[in-house]
Coordinates of C-alpha atoms in Angstrom, one line a residue:
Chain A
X1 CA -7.4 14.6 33.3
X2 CA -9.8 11.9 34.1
X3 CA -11.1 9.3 31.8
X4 CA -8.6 9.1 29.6
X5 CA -6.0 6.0 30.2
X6 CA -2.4 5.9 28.8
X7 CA -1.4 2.7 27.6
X8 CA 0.3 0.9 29.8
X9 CA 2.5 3.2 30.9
X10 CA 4.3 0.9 33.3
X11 CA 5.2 -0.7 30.1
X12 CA 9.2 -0.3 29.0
X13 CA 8.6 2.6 26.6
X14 CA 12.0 1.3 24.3
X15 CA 11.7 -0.9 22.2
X16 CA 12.8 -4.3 22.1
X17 CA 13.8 -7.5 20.2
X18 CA 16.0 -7.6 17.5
X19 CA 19.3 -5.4 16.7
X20 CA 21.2 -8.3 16.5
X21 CA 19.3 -9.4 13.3
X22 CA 19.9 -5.9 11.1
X23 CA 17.6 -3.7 12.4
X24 CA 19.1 0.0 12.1
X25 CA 18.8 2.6 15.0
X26 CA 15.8 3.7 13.7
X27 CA 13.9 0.4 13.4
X28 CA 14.7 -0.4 16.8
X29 CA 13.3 3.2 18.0
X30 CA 10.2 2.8 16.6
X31 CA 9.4 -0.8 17.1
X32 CA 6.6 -1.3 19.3
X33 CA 4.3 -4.2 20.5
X34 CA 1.0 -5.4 20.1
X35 CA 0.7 -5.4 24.0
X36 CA -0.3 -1.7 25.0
X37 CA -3.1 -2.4 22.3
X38 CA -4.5 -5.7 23.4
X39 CA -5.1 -4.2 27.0
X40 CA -6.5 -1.2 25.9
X41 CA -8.9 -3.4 23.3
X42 CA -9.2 -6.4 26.1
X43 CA -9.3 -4.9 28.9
X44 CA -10.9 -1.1 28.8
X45 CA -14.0 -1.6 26.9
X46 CA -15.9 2.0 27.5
X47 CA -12.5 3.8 28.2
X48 CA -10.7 6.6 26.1
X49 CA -7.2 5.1 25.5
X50 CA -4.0 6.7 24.0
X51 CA -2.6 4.1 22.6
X52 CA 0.0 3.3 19.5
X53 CA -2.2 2.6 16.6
X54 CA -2.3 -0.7 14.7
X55 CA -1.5 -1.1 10.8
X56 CA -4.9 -2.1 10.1
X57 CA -5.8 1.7 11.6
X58 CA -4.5 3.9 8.7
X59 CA -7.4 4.1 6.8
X60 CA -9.8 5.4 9.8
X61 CA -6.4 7.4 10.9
X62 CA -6.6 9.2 7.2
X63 CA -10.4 9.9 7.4
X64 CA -9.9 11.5 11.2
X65 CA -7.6 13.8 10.0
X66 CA -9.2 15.0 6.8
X67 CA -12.6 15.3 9.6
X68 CA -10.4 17.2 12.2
X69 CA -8.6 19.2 10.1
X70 CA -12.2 20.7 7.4
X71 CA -12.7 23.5 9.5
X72 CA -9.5 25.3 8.1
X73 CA -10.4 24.8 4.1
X74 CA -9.9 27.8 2.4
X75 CA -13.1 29.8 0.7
X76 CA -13.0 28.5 -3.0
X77 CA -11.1 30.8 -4.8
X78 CA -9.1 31.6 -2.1
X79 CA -5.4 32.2 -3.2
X80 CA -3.9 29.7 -0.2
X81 CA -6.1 26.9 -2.4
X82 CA -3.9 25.3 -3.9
X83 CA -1.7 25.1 -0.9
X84 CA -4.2 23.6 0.6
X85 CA -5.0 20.8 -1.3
X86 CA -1.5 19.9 -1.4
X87 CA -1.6 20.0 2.5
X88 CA -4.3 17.9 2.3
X89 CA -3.1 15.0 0.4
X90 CA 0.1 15.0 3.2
X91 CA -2.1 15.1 5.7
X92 CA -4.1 11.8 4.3
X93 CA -0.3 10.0 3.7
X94 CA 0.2 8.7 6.5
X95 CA 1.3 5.0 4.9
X96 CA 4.2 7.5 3.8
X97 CA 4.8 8.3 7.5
X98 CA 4.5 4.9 9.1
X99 CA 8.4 4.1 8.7
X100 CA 9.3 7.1 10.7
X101 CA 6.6 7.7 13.4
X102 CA 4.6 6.5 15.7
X103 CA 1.0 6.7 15.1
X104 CA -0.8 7.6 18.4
X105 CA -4.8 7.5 18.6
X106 CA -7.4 8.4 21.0
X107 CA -10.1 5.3 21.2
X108 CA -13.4 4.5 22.9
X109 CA -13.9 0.9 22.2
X110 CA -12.8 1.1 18.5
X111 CA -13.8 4.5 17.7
X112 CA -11.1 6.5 16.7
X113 CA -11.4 9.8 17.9
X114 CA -7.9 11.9 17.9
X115 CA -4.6 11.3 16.6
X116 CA -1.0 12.6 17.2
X117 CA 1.9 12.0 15.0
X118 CA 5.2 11.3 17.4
X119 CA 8.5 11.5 15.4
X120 CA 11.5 10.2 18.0
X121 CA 14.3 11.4 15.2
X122 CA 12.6 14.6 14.2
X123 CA 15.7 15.5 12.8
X124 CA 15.9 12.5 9.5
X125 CA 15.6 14.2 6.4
X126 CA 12.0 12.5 5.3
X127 CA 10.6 15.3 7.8
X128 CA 11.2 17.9 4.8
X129 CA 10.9 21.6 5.8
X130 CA 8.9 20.1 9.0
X131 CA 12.3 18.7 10.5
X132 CA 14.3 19.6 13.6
X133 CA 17.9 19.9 14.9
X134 CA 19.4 16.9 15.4
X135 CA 18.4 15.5 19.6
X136 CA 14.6 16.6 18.7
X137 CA 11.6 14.8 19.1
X138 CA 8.7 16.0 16.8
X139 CA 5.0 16.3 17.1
X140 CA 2.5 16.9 14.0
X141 CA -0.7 16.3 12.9
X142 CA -2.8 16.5 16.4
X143 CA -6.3 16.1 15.5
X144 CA -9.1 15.6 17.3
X145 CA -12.4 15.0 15.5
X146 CA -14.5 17.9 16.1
X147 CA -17.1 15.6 18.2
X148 CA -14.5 14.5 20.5
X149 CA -13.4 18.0 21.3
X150 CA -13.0 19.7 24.9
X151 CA -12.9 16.5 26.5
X152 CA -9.0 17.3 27.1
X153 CA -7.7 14.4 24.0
X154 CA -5.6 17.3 22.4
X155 CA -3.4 17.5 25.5
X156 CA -3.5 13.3 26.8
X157 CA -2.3 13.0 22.9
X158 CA 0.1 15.9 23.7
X159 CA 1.6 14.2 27.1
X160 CA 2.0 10.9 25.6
X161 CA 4.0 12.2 23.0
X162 CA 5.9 14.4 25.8
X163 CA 6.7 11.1 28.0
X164 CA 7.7 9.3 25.2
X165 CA 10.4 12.0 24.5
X166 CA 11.6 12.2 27.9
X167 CA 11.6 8.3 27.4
X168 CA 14.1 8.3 24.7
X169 CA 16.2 11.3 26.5
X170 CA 15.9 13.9 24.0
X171 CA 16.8 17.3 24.7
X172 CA 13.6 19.0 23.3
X173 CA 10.4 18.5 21.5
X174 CA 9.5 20.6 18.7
X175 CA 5.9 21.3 16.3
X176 CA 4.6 23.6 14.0
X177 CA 1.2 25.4 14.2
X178 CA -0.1 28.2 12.9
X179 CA -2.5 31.3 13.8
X180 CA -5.7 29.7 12.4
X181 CA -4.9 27.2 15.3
X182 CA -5.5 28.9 18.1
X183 CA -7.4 26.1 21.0
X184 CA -4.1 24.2 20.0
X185 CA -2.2 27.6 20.6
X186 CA -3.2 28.5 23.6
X187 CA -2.7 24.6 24.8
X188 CA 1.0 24.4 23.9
X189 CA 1.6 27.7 25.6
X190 CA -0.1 27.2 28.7
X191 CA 2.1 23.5 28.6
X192 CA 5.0 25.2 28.4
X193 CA 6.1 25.4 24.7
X194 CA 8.0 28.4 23.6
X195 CA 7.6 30.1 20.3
X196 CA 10.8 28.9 18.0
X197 CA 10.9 31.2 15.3
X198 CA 13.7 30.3 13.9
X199 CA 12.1 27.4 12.8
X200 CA 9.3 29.0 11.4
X201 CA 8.2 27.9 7.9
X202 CA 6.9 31.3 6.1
X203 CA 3.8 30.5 3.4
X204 CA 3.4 33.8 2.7
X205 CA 3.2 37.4 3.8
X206 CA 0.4 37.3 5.6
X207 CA 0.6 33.4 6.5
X208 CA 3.4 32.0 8.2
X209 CA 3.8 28.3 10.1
X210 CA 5.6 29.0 13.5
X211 CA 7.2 26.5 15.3
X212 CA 7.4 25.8 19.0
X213 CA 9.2 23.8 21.1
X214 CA 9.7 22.6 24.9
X215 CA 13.2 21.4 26.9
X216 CA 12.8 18.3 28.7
X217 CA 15.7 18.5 30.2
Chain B
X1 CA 21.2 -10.3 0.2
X2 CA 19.9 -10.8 3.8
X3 CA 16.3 -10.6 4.7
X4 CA 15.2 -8.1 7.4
X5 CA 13.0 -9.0 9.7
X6 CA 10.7 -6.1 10.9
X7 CA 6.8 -5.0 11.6
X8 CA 4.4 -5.3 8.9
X9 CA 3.6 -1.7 7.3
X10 CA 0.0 -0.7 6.0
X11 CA 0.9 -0.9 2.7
X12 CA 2.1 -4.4 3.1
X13 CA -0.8 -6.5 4.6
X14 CA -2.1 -7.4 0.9
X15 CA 1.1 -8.5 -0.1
X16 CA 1.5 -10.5 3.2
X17 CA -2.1 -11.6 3.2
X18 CA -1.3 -13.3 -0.1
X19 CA 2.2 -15.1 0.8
X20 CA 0.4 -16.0 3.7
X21 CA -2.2 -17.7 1.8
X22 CA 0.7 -19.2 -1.3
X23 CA 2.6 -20.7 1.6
X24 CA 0.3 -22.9 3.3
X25 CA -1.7 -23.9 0.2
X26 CA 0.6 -27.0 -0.2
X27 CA -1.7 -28.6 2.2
X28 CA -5.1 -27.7 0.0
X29 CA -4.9 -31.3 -1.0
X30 CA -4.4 -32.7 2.3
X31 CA -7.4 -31.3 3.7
X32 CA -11.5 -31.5 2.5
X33 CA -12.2 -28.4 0.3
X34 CA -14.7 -26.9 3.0
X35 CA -12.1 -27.2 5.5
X36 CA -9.4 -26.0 3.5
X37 CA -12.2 -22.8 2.5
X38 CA -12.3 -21.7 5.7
X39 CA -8.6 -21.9 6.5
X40 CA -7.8 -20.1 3.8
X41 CA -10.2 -17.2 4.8
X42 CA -8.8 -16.9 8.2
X43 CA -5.3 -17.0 7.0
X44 CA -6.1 -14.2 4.4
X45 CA -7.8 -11.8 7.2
X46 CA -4.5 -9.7 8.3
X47 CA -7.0 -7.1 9.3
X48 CA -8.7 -9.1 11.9
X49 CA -6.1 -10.1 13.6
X50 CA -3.5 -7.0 14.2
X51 CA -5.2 -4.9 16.8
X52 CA -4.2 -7.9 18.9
X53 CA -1.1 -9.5 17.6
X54 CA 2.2 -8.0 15.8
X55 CA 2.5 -8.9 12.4
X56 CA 6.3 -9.3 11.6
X57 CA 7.8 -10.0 8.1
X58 CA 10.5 -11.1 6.6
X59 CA 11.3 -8.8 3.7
X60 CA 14.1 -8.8 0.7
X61 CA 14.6 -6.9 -2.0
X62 CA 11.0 -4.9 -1.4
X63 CA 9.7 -8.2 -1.3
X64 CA 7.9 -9.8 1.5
X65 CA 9.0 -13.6 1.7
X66 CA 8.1 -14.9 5.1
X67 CA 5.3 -14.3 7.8
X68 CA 4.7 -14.7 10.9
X69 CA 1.8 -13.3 14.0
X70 CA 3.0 -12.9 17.5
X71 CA 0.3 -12.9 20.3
X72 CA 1.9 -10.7 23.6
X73 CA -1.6 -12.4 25.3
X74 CA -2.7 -15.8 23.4
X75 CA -6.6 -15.2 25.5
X76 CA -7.1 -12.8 22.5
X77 CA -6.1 -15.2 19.4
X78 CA -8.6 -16.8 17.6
X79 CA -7.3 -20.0 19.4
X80 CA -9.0 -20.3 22.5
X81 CA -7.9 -22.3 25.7
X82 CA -4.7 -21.2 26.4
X83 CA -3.8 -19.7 29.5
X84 CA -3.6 -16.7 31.6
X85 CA 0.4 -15.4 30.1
X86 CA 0.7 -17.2 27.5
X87 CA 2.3 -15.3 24.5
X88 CA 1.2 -17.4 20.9
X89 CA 3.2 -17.9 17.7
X90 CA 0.6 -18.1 14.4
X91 CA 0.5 -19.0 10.9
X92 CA 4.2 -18.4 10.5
X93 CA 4.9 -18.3 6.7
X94 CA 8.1 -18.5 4.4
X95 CA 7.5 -18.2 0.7
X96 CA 7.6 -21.7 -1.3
X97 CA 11.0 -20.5 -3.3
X98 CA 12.6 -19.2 0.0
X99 CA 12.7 -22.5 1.7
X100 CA 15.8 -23.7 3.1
X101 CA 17.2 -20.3 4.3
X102 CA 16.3 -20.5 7.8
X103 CA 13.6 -17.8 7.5
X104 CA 10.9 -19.9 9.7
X105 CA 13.4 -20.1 12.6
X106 CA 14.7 -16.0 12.2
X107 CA 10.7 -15.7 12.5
X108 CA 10.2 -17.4 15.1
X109 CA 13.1 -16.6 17.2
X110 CA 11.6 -13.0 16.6
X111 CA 8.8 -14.1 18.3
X112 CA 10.5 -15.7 21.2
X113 CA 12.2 -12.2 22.3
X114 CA 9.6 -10.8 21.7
X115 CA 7.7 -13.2 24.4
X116 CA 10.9 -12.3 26.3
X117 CA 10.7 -9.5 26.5
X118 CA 7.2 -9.1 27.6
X119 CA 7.9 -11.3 30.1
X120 CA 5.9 -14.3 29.0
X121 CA 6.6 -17.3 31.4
X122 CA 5.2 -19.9 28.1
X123 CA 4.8 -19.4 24.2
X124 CA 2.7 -21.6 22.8
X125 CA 1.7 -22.2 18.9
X126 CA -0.1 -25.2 17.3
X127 CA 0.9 -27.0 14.0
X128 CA 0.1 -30.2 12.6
X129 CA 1.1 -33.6 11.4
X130 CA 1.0 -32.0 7.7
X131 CA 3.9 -29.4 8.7
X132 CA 6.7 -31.9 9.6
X133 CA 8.9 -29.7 8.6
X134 CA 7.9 -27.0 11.0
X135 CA 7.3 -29.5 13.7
X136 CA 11.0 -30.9 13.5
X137 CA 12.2 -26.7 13.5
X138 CA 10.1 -26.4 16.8
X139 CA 11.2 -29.6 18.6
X140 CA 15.2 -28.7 17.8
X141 CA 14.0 -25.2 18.8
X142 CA 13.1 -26.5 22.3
X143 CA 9.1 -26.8 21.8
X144 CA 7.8 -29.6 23.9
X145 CA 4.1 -31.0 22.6
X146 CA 1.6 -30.2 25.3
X147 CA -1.5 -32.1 24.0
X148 CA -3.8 -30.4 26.6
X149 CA -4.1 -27.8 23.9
X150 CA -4.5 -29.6 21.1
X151 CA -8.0 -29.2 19.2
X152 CA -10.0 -30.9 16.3
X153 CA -11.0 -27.9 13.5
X154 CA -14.0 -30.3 12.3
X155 CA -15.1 -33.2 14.8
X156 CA -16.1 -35.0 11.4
X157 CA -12.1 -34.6 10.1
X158 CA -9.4 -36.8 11.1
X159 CA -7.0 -33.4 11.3
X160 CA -5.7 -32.1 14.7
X161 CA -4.2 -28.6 15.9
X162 CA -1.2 -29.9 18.0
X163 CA 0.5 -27.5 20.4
X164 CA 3.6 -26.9 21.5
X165 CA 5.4 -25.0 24.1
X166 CA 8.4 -23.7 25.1
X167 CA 8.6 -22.0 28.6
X168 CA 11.1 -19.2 28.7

């Protein structure tokens, strides 16, 4: 898609530096430099970058998802709710998230404008009912701000997350939607993902979160 | 217990923002009050500087201890003149009662791999005559003075920025 720049994707996608000094697995997995960010804030002025956000981010992160994600709010007195409002304060934790994921945006100079939550150990137990089999990748909480949309962000946000999966050699990449979704639907079907219902997270009756997922190998 | 040494989180930039500020204020007295003012601004603003640098921390027992910021391109730091590849070592930190564990060498080796990594030819920090402690760290670490960089904060102040580098 044109205009939209990955970070520095010649860049080595592991991380680096320091499991000599303690650092788990994980840490070392998720580590990640200030360099794909200082090129895409040096050096691409007026470009849409997907790029790993920074810490000082999480507050615009938190207000772009609770934007992107208004349109599905239940009618008051809807019985989904209070579901809802639970959903909503996960949505705005992503401090809680930071340990385990990588926080990719969308940005046009410092403009925040979409957001994808990549999970390279989708299967550690802080992922809850959300969590995968053990040699997934994860994806949640793609959101693009609903002035930002058809511009193709959804899917760039999508890719990266993709390339960083292949990057780490996992055997599939797995995320959960549901049928009020249905741009993002259509977009993971027509990128290959397959329905996974066996994964499925059931609400109730009538709403259920499927899951889909994608080999990459 | 062992410190870890890892990327700041959101939730700890006010925490770090504050050891940051504790650690260097030691030199409060060595320094006029306006110029000691705006130091201690700049060290406090975490925010401004991490869309461009990696904020790592030394951490033990929840606690955050030691600081330091790591430039992968020293053009963006607030320091201007260095060159074209130049990674840059900043305001590192170790809490007042932490002193004397090696935290401000685990720091700054951190950064050096980092540089490494990257594929910085140089890294380059400044420090003073105030931090002879840090100064004597550097130049067993390898740092040779490069006084090309060095800079004066106030032309009116008898203090000096001197930098160091250590090509890798």
């Amino acid at each position: 898609m044109s205009g939209v720049v990955h970070r520095a994707a010649s860049l080595p996608k592991k991380s680096r530096g320091s499991e000599l000094r303690g650092g788990s697995q994980n840490d070392s997995l998720l580590r990640f430099s200030a360099t794909s960010r200082v090129r895409a804030h040096g050096r691409l002025a007026n470009q849409i970058m997907i790029r790993d956000a920074h810490v000082g981010e999480v507050d615009a992160i938190v207000d772009l998802l609770l934007a992107s994600y208004a349109e599905y709010a239940p009618a008051p007195g809807d019985p989904i709710e209070l579901s809802w409002h639970a959903y909503r304060r996960e949505l705005a934790d992503v401090r809680g998230r930071w340990p385990i994921a990588q926080h990719l945006v969308a940005s046009e100079n410092a403009t925040l404008l979409g957001t994808a939550t990549f999970f390279p150990e989708a299967w550690l137990p802080q992922l809850g009912e959300d969590g995968w089999p053990e040699g997934y990748a994860g994806i949640r909480l793609l959101a693009v701000h609903p002035s930002a949309r058809g511009k193709g962000l959804g899917r760039a946000l999508t890719e990266e997350c993709i390339e960083r999966a292949r990057a780490l050699e996992r055997e599939w990449i797995g995320l959960h939607t549901t049928q009020l979704m249905k741009v993002a639907r259509g977009m993971y079907e027509r990128m290959g993902f397959e329905r996974f219902a066996e994964n499925d997270i059931p609400i109730r009756p009538d709403f259920t979160v499927v899951a889909y997922r994608l080999a990459l190998t | 217990m062992k410190a870890e040494i890892r990327d700041a989180r959101p939730q700890d930039l006010d925490e770090t923002a504050r050891l940051m500020v504790e650690s260097y204020r030691q030199y409060s007295k060595d320094v006029p009050e306006h110029l000691w003012k705006d130091y201690e601004a700049e060290i406090a603003d975490v925010q401004r500087r991490v869309p461009f640098a990696d904020l790592i921390v030394a951490e033990r027992a929840g606690r955050i201890i030691g600081a330091v910021t790591f430039y992968p391109d020293a053009t963006l730091s607030e320091h201007e003149g260095w060159p074209e590849g130049f990674a840059e070592i900043r305001l590192l930190a170790v809490d007042p009662n932490a002193r004397g564990l090696g935290l401000g060498r685990m720091l700054t080796d951190e950064c050096i791999d980092r540089a490494r990594a990257n594929r910085n030819p140089t890294i380059g920090l400044h420090t003073s005559y105030l931090m002879e402690v840090a100064r004597e760290m550097y130049e067993r670490m390898g740092f040779v003075r490069c006084p090309e960089f060095d800079f004066q904060p106030d032309p009116d102040v008898d203090i000096f920025a001197i930098a160091y580098r250590l090509d890798l």
